[in-house]
PDB file of C-alpha atoms in Angstrom:
ATOM      1  CA  GLY A   1      -4.227  14.932   4.557  1.00 64.00           C
ATOM      2  CA  GLU A   2      -1.418  14.713   2.041  1.00 78.00           C
ATOM      3  CA  ASN A   3      -2.388  15.079  -1.587  1.00 89.00           C
ATOM      4  CA  VAL A   4      -0.646  15.006  -4.963  1.00 94.00           C
ATOM      5  CA  GLU A   5      -2.434  16.407  -7.982  1.00 95.00           C
ATOM      6  CA  GLN A   6      -1.264  15.481 -11.466  1.00 96.00           C
ATOM      7  CA  HIS A   7      -2.140  17.032 -14.845  1.00 96.00           C
ATOM      8  CA  PRO A   8      -3.047  16.281 -17.521  1.00 97.00           C
ATOM      9  CA  SER A   9      -4.781  12.938 -17.088  1.00 95.00           C
ATOM     10  CA  THR A  10      -4.246  12.166 -20.772  1.00 97.00           C
ATOM     11  CA  LEU A  11      -1.639  13.542 -23.153  1.00 97.00           C
ATOM     12  CA  SER A  12      -1.258  12.799 -26.840  1.00 97.00           C
ATOM     13  CA  VAL A  13       1.810  13.983 -28.760  1.00 97.00           C
ATOM     14  CA  GLN A  14       3.387  13.372 -32.138  1.00 97.00           C
ATOM     15  CA  GLU A  15       6.588  11.360 -32.213  1.00 97.00           C
ATOM     16  CA  GLY A  16       9.535  13.704 -31.784  1.00 97.00           C
ATOM     17  CA  ASP A  17       7.579  16.324 -29.862  1.00 97.00           C
ATOM     18  CA  SER A  18       8.061  17.075 -26.175  1.00 97.00           C
ATOM     19  CA  ALA A  19       5.721  16.051 -23.381  1.00 98.00           C
ATOM     20  CA  VAL A  20       5.305  17.804 -20.045  1.00 98.00           C
ATOM     21  CA  ILE A  21       3.473  16.436 -17.008  1.00 98.00           C
ATOM     22  CA  LYS A  22       2.915  18.606 -13.957  1.00 98.00           C
ATOM     23  CA  CYS A  23       2.294  17.778 -10.307  1.00 97.00           C
ATOM     24  CA  THR A  24       1.597  19.730  -7.160  1.00 97.00           C
ATOM     25  CA  TYR A  25       1.847  18.449  -3.615  1.00 95.00           C
ATOM     26  CA  SER A  26       0.407  19.614  -0.328  1.00 93.00           C
ATOM     27  CA  ASP A  27       2.787  18.299   2.356  1.00 89.00           C
ATOM     28  CA  SER A  28       5.537  20.872   2.839  1.00 89.00           C
ATOM     29  CA  ALA A  29       7.642  18.193   4.547  1.00 88.00           C
ATOM     30  CA  SER A  30       7.960  16.262   1.274  1.00 91.00           C
ATOM     31  CA  ASN A  31      11.584  16.005   0.238  1.00 89.00           C
ATOM     32  CA  TYR A  32      11.759  13.229  -2.340  1.00 90.00           C
ATOM     33  CA  PHE A  33       9.882  13.209  -5.648  1.00 94.00           C
ATOM     34  CA  PRO A  34      10.037  10.113  -7.862  1.00 94.00           C
ATOM     35  CA  TRP A  35       8.428   9.489 -11.224  1.00 97.00           C
ATOM     36  CA  TYR A  36       7.259   6.027 -12.242  1.00 97.00           C
ATOM     37  CA  LYS A  37       6.363   4.640 -15.657  1.00 97.00           C
ATOM     38  CA  GLN A  38       3.798   1.876 -15.963  1.00 95.00           C
ATOM     39  CA  GLU A  39       3.431   0.169 -19.319  1.00 94.00           C
ATOM     40  CA  LEU A  40       0.218  -1.628 -20.091  1.00 91.00           C
ATOM     41  CA  GLY A  41      -0.163  -4.727 -17.947  1.00 88.00           C
ATOM     42  CA  LYS A  42       3.167  -4.227 -16.221  1.00 91.00           C
ATOM     43  CA  ARG A  43       4.323  -3.006 -12.835  1.00 93.00           C
ATOM     44  CA  PRO A  44       5.399   0.612 -12.221  1.00 94.00           C
ATOM     45  CA  GLN A  45       9.120   1.281 -12.543  1.00 95.00           C
ATOM     46  CA  LEU A  46      11.133   4.276 -11.394  1.00 95.00           C
ATOM     47  CA  ILE A  47      12.428   6.399 -14.265  1.00 96.00           C
ATOM     48  CA  ILE A  48      13.809   9.452 -12.490  1.00 96.00           C
ATOM     49  CA  ASP A  49      13.715  11.072  -9.073  1.00 93.00           C
ATOM     50  CA  ILE A  50      14.679  14.373  -7.486  1.00 92.00           C
ATOM     51  CA  ARG A  51      15.382  15.455  -3.952  1.00 87.00           C
ATOM     52  CA  SER A  52      14.373  18.754  -2.457  1.00 81.00           C
ATOM     53  CA  ASN A  53      17.888  20.168  -2.371  1.00 79.00           C
ATOM     54  CA  VAL A  54      18.039  20.057  -6.174  1.00 80.00           C
ATOM     55  CA  GLY A  55      16.016  22.171  -8.614  1.00 90.00           C
ATOM     56  CA  GLU A  56      16.514  20.153 -11.763  1.00 93.00           C
ATOM     57  CA  LYS A  57      17.784  16.761 -12.814  1.00 93.00           C
ATOM     58  CA  LYS A  58      18.266  15.328 -16.279  1.00 95.00           C
ATOM     59  CA  ASP A  59      18.800  11.829 -17.606  1.00 93.00           C
ATOM     60  CA  GLN A  60      19.087  11.640 -21.390  1.00 95.00           C
ATOM     61  CA  ARG A  61      15.652  12.527 -22.806  1.00 97.00           C
ATOM     62  CA  ILE A  62      13.906  12.951 -19.490  1.00 97.00           C
ATOM     63  CA  ALA A  63      14.234  15.739 -16.957  1.00 97.00           C
ATOM     64  CA  VAL A  64      12.477  16.739 -13.790  1.00 97.00           C
ATOM     65  CA  THR A  65      12.190  20.214 -12.287  1.00 96.00           C
ATOM     66  CA  LEU A  66      11.175  21.112  -8.749  1.00 95.00           C
ATOM     67  CA  ASN A  67       9.885  24.364  -7.312  1.00 94.00           C
ATOM     68  CA  LYS A  68       9.673  23.824  -3.557  1.00 92.00           C
ATOM     69  CA  THR A  69       8.282  27.264  -2.865  1.00 92.00           C
ATOM     70  CA  ALA A  70       5.314  26.656  -5.133  1.00 93.00           C
ATOM     71  CA  LYS A  71       5.199  22.916  -4.335  1.00 94.00           C
ATOM     72  CA  HIS A  72       5.311  22.086  -8.026  1.00 95.00           C
ATOM     73  CA  PHE A  73       7.360  19.530  -9.898  1.00 97.00           C
ATOM     74  CA  SER A  74       7.285  18.508 -13.528  1.00 97.00           C
ATOM     75  CA  LEU A  75       8.459  15.748 -15.848  1.00 98.00           C
ATOM     76  CA  HIS A  76       9.768  16.688 -19.274  1.00 98.00           C
ATOM     77  CA  ILE A  77      10.272  14.135 -22.038  1.00 98.00           C
ATOM     78  CA  THR A  78      11.971  15.377 -25.186  1.00 97.00           C
ATOM     79  CA  GLU A  79      12.085  13.732 -28.621  1.00 97.00           C
ATOM     80  CA  THR A  80       9.275  11.384 -27.660  1.00 98.00           C
ATOM     81  CA  GLN A  81       9.189   7.915 -29.141  1.00 97.00           C
ATOM     82  CA  PRO A  82       6.319   5.408 -29.439  1.00 96.00           C
ATOM     83  CA  GLU A  83       7.880   3.313 -26.657  1.00 96.00           C
ATOM     84  CA  ASP A  84       7.385   6.274 -24.306  1.00 97.00           C
ATOM     85  CA  SER A  85       3.641   5.541 -24.462  1.00 97.00           C
ATOM     86  CA  ALA A  86       2.622   4.513 -20.937  1.00 97.00           C
ATOM     87  CA  VAL A  87       1.062   5.835 -17.756  1.00 96.00           C
ATOM     88  CA  TYR A  88       3.341   8.106 -15.753  1.00 97.00           C
ATOM     89  CA  PHE A  89       2.899   8.634 -12.022  1.00 97.00           C
ATOM     90  CA  CYS A  90       4.456  11.374  -9.946  1.00 97.00           C
ATOM     91  CA  ALA A  91       4.834  10.933  -6.210  1.00 95.00           C
ATOM     92  CA  ALA A  92       5.838  12.861  -3.133  1.00 93.00           C
ATOM     93  CA  SER A  93       7.559  11.276  -0.196  1.00 88.00           C
ATOM     94  CA  SER A  94       8.725  12.606   3.147  1.00 81.00           C
ATOM     95  CA  TYR A  95      10.805  11.190   5.900  1.00 70.00           C
ATOM     96  CA  THR A  96       8.491  11.749   8.830  1.00 64.00           C
ATOM     97  CA  GLY A  97       9.259   8.645  10.812  1.00 54.00           C
ATOM     98  CA  GLY A  98       9.367   6.821   7.536  1.00 65.00           C
ATOM     99  CA  PHE A  99       8.948   7.320   3.810  1.00 78.00           C
ATOM    100  CA  LYS A 100       5.211   7.290   3.232  1.00 82.00           C
ATOM    101  CA  THR A 101       4.606   7.956  -0.458  1.00 88.00           C
ATOM    102  CA  ILE A 102       1.575   9.552  -2.038  1.00 90.00           C
ATOM    103  CA  PHE A 103       1.107   9.079  -5.777  1.00 93.00           C
ATOM    104  CA  GLY A 104      -0.633  11.300  -8.288  1.00 94.00           C
ATOM    105  CA  ALA A 105      -3.517   9.882 -10.290  1.00 93.00           C
ATOM    106  CA  GLY A 106      -1.345   9.287 -13.341  1.00 95.00           C
ATOM    107  CA  THR A 107      -1.019  10.641 -16.874  1.00 97.00           C
ATOM    108  CA  ARG A 108      -1.677   8.399 -19.827  1.00 96.00           C
ATOM    109  CA  LEU A 109       0.787   9.422 -22.549  1.00 98.00           C
ATOM    110  CA  PHE A 110       0.191   8.458 -26.161  1.00 97.00           C
ATOM    111  CA  VAL A 111       3.002   9.022 -28.646  1.00 97.00           C
ATOM    112  CA  LYS A 112       1.746   8.827 -32.214  1.00 95.00           C
ATOM    113  CA  ALA A 113       4.165   7.586 -34.837  1.00 90.00           C
TER     114      ALA A 113
ATOM    115  CA  GLY B   1      18.697 -11.172  -7.632  1.00 57.00           C
ATOM    116  CA  ALA B   2      15.032 -11.959  -7.216  1.00 81.00           C
ATOM    117  CA  GLY B   3      12.567  -9.111  -7.327  1.00 94.00           C
ATOM    118  CA  VAL B   4       9.388  -8.590  -5.338  1.00 96.00           C
ATOM    119  CA  SER B   5       6.973 -11.457  -5.700  1.00 96.00           C
ATOM    120  CA  GLN B   6       3.279 -11.641  -4.898  1.00 97.00           C
ATOM    121  CA  SER B   7       0.810 -14.474  -4.651  1.00 97.00           C
ATOM    122  CA  PRO B   8      -1.643 -15.367  -5.875  1.00 97.00           C
ATOM    123  CA  SER B   9      -1.456 -13.556  -9.205  1.00 96.00           C
ATOM    124  CA  ASN B  10      -5.221 -13.769  -9.542  1.00 97.00           C
ATOM    125  CA  LYS B  11      -7.908 -14.312  -6.941  1.00 97.00           C
ATOM    126  CA  VAL B  12     -11.624 -14.640  -7.567  1.00 98.00           C
ATOM    127  CA  THR B  13     -13.805 -14.748  -4.501  1.00 97.00           C
ATOM    128  CA  GLU B  14     -17.408 -14.400  -3.519  1.00 97.00           C
ATOM    129  CA  LYS B  15     -18.725 -11.369  -1.722  1.00 97.00           C
ATOM    130  CA  GLY B  16     -18.447 -11.795   2.028  1.00 97.00           C
ATOM    131  CA  LYS B  17     -15.473 -14.156   1.969  1.00 98.00           C
ATOM    132  CA  ASP B  18     -12.065 -13.328   3.458  1.00 98.00           C
ATOM    133  CA  VAL B  19      -8.924 -13.212   1.313  1.00 98.00           C
ATOM    134  CA  GLU B  20      -5.206 -13.145   2.053  1.00 98.00           C
ATOM    135  CA  LEU B  21      -2.669 -11.661  -0.316  1.00 98.00           C
ATOM    136  CA  ARG B  22       1.031 -12.343   0.115  1.00 97.00           C
ATOM    137  CA  CYS B  23       4.085 -10.256  -0.664  1.00 97.00           C
ATOM    138  CA  ASP B  24       7.725 -11.362  -0.609  1.00 96.00           C
ATOM    139  CA  PRO B  25       9.933  -8.254  -0.721  1.00 95.00           C
ATOM    140  CA  ILE B  26      13.480  -8.044  -1.987  1.00 94.00           C
ATOM    141  CA  SER B  27      15.810  -9.500   0.630  1.00 92.00           C
ATOM    142  CA  GLY B  28      17.233  -6.817   2.900  1.00 89.00           C
ATOM    143  CA  HIS B  29      14.675  -4.159   2.010  1.00 91.00           C
ATOM    144  CA  THR B  30      13.440  -2.591   5.211  1.00 89.00           C
ATOM    145  CA  ALA B  31      10.449  -0.745   3.808  1.00 91.00           C
ATOM    146  CA  LEU B  32       7.350  -2.459   2.424  1.00 94.00           C
ATOM    147  CA  TYR B  33       4.271  -0.835   0.933  1.00 95.00           C
ATOM    148  CA  TRP B  34       0.832  -1.975  -0.147  1.00 97.00           C
ATOM    149  CA  TYR B  35      -1.128  -0.092  -2.802  1.00 96.00           C
ATOM    150  CA  ARG B  36      -4.425  -0.632  -4.525  1.00 96.00           C
ATOM    151  CA  GLN B  37      -4.927   0.138  -8.208  1.00 94.00           C
ATOM    152  CA  SER B  38      -8.388   0.057  -9.677  1.00 90.00           C
ATOM    153  CA  LEU B  39      -8.754  -0.361 -13.448  1.00 82.00           C
ATOM    154  CA  GLY B  40      -7.221   2.624 -15.203  1.00 78.00           C
ATOM    155  CA  GLN B  41      -6.702   4.458 -11.946  1.00 82.00           C
ATOM    156  CA  GLY B  42      -3.761   5.602  -9.853  1.00 87.00           C
ATOM    157  CA  LEU B  43      -1.951   3.994  -6.961  1.00 92.00           C
ATOM    158  CA  GLU B  44      -3.875   4.275  -3.723  1.00 92.00           C
ATOM    159  CA  PHE B  45      -1.640   4.019  -0.647  1.00 92.00           C
ATOM    160  CA  LEU B  46      -2.877   1.439   1.862  1.00 95.00           C
ATOM    161  CA  ILE B  47      -0.190   0.679   4.453  1.00 94.00           C
ATOM    162  CA  TYR B  48       3.554   1.036   4.995  1.00 92.00           C
ATOM    163  CA  PHE B  49       5.992  -0.983   7.111  1.00 92.00           C
ATOM    164  CA  GLN B  50       9.446   0.285   8.034  1.00 88.00           C
ATOM    165  CA  GLY B  51      11.772  -1.943  10.009  1.00 84.00           C
ATOM    166  CA  ASN B  52      10.463  -2.615  13.496  1.00 81.00           C
ATOM    167  CA  SER B  53       8.423   0.581  13.677  1.00 85.00           C
ATOM    168  CA  ALA B  54       4.662   0.540  13.996  1.00 87.00           C
ATOM    169  CA  PRO B  55       3.134   0.446  10.501  1.00 90.00           C
ATOM    170  CA  ASP B  56       1.506   3.494   8.952  1.00 90.00           C
ATOM    171  CA  LYS B  57      -2.056   2.284   8.435  1.00 92.00           C
ATOM    172  CA  SER B  58      -3.483   5.630   7.441  1.00 90.00           C
ATOM    173  CA  GLY B  59      -4.455   4.488   3.949  1.00 92.00           C
ATOM    174  CA  LEU B  60      -6.518   1.449   4.874  1.00 95.00           C
ATOM    175  CA  PRO B  61     -10.052   2.172   3.599  1.00 94.00           C
ATOM    176  CA  SER B  62     -11.918   0.343   6.361  1.00 94.00           C
ATOM    177  CA  ASP B  63     -11.431  -1.942   9.339  1.00 96.00           C
ATOM    178  CA  ARG B  64     -12.005  -4.912   7.025  1.00 97.00           C
ATOM    179  CA  PHE B  65      -8.448  -4.371   5.797  1.00 97.00           C
ATOM    180  CA  SER B  66      -5.414  -5.377   7.829  1.00 97.00           C
ATOM    181  CA  ALA B  67      -1.812  -6.300   7.140  1.00 96.00           C
ATOM    182  CA  GLU B  68       1.061  -7.956   8.908  1.00 95.00           C
ATOM    183  CA  ARG B  69       4.745  -8.193   8.247  1.00 94.00           C
ATOM    184  CA  THR B  70       6.420 -11.124   9.947  1.00 85.00           C
ATOM    185  CA  GLY B  71      10.107 -11.109  10.799  1.00 81.00           C
ATOM    186  CA  GLY B  72      10.624  -7.929   8.844  1.00 78.00           C
ATOM    187  CA  SER B  73      10.181  -9.794   5.574  1.00 90.00           C
ATOM    188  CA  VAL B  74       7.026 -11.395   4.171  1.00 95.00           C
ATOM    189  CA  SER B  75       3.803  -9.418   4.409  1.00 96.00           C
ATOM    190  CA  THR B  76       0.187 -10.503   4.230  1.00 97.00           C
ATOM    191  CA  LEU B  77      -2.715  -8.201   3.390  1.00 98.00           C
ATOM    192  CA  THR B  78      -6.033  -9.538   4.642  1.00 98.00           C
ATOM    193  CA  ILE B  79      -9.423  -8.335   3.483  1.00 98.00           C
ATOM    194  CA  GLN B  80     -12.340  -9.580   5.539  1.00 98.00           C
ATOM    195  CA  ARG B  81     -15.931  -9.826   4.308  1.00 98.00           C
ATOM    196  CA  THR B  82     -14.936  -8.765   0.807  1.00 98.00           C
ATOM    197  CA  GLN B  83     -17.167  -6.382  -1.128  1.00 97.00           C
ATOM    198  CA  GLN B  84     -17.418  -5.857  -4.884  1.00 96.00           C
ATOM    199  CA  GLU B  85     -15.731  -2.464  -4.552  1.00 95.00           C
ATOM    200  CA  ASP B  86     -12.640  -4.244  -3.235  1.00 97.00           C
ATOM    201  CA  SER B  87     -12.022  -5.571  -6.756  1.00 97.00           C
ATOM    202  CA  ALA B  88      -8.699  -4.142  -7.928  1.00 97.00           C
ATOM    203  CA  VAL B  89      -5.040  -4.977  -8.420  1.00 96.00           C
ATOM    204  CA  TYR B  90      -3.169  -4.991  -5.136  1.00 97.00           C
ATOM    205  CA  LEU B  91       0.465  -4.023  -5.556  1.00 97.00           C
ATOM    206  CA  CYS B  92       3.249  -4.528  -3.072  1.00 97.00           C
ATOM    207  CA  ALA B  93       6.542  -2.644  -3.221  1.00 96.00           C
ATOM    208  CA  SER B  94       9.748  -2.704  -1.216  1.00 94.00           C
ATOM    209  CA  SER B  95      12.589  -0.261  -0.784  1.00 91.00           C
ATOM    210  CA  SER B  96      15.990  -0.220   0.862  1.00 88.00           C
ATOM    211  CA  LEU B  97      15.810   3.546   1.494  1.00 78.00           C
ATOM    212  CA  ALA B  98      19.521   3.579   0.655  1.00 76.00           C
ATOM    213  CA  GLY B  99      21.093   6.999   0.309  1.00 73.00           C
ATOM    214  CA  GLY B 100      17.924   8.760   1.359  1.00 70.00           C
ATOM    215  CA  ARG B 101      16.213   7.668  -1.831  1.00 76.00           C
ATOM    216  CA  ASN B 102      13.012   5.730  -1.798  1.00 83.00           C
ATOM    217  CA  GLU B 103      13.104   3.795  -5.063  1.00 88.00           C
ATOM    218  CA  GLN B 104      10.269   1.356  -4.707  1.00 93.00           C
ATOM    219  CA  PHE B 105      10.433  -1.972  -6.499  1.00 95.00           C
ATOM    220  CA  PHE B 106       6.989  -3.247  -7.292  1.00 96.00           C
ATOM    221  CA  GLY B 107       5.719  -6.767  -7.443  1.00 96.00           C
ATOM    222  CA  PRO B 108       3.520  -8.000 -10.296  1.00 95.00           C
ATOM    223  CA  GLY B 109       0.370  -7.498  -8.254  1.00 96.00           C
ATOM    224  CA  THR B 110      -2.577  -9.636  -7.275  1.00 97.00           C
ATOM    225  CA  ARG B 111      -5.724  -9.097  -9.306  1.00 96.00           C
ATOM    226  CA  LEU B 112      -8.673  -9.509  -6.936  1.00 98.00           C
ATOM    227  CA  THR B 113     -12.157 -10.010  -8.321  1.00 97.00           C
ATOM    228  CA  VAL B 114     -15.070 -10.081  -5.912  1.00 97.00           C
ATOM    229  CA  LEU B 115     -18.200 -11.538  -7.428  1.00 96.00           C
TER     230      LEU B 115
END
């Protein structure tokens, strides 16, 4: 079945450093790749997404890259701040009669002040 | 406008009892998802409704789990004969699928504890 692997499971960085989270997916039909941020005790919220016809997308301090051939996509956060501390989930979604979405296991990011 | 709402926010039940969890999606959203999140874990896909199409039930862990979506709006997730391993936060999300994007708006979740 479909699978999304996410690494690392935990990431600790110093404030101001960059953080990179990587995901791989198995379903070659996947064409939409969102990233969600879940702060402690809160619901997940979309922070950035990318579609398969685009290789890279940037929004201020966050960027996502996609390599469809290798089925890899990554989240990059630059100039990290303590408020970036949260769990980040990648996901892969495909329109095969719908938009079933498979999430990665999550990365717990700690940004140390 | 109003976001996705879920009820109850917390549910404590005894092993073997049935429970019903409710989700009210954002008005006009055609897609509705149920996920399960165990403590400190990821989002486990359970079931997906899209318009009037047959739901994708491929994520339901056993036949004790079922879900309905009435009138293309409110959804109910039912767990029969609950087991302790069913304890988790059950999250509902809805999406308009506008522009080929699938931004999912999550509800606050229902925390289920099976004693």
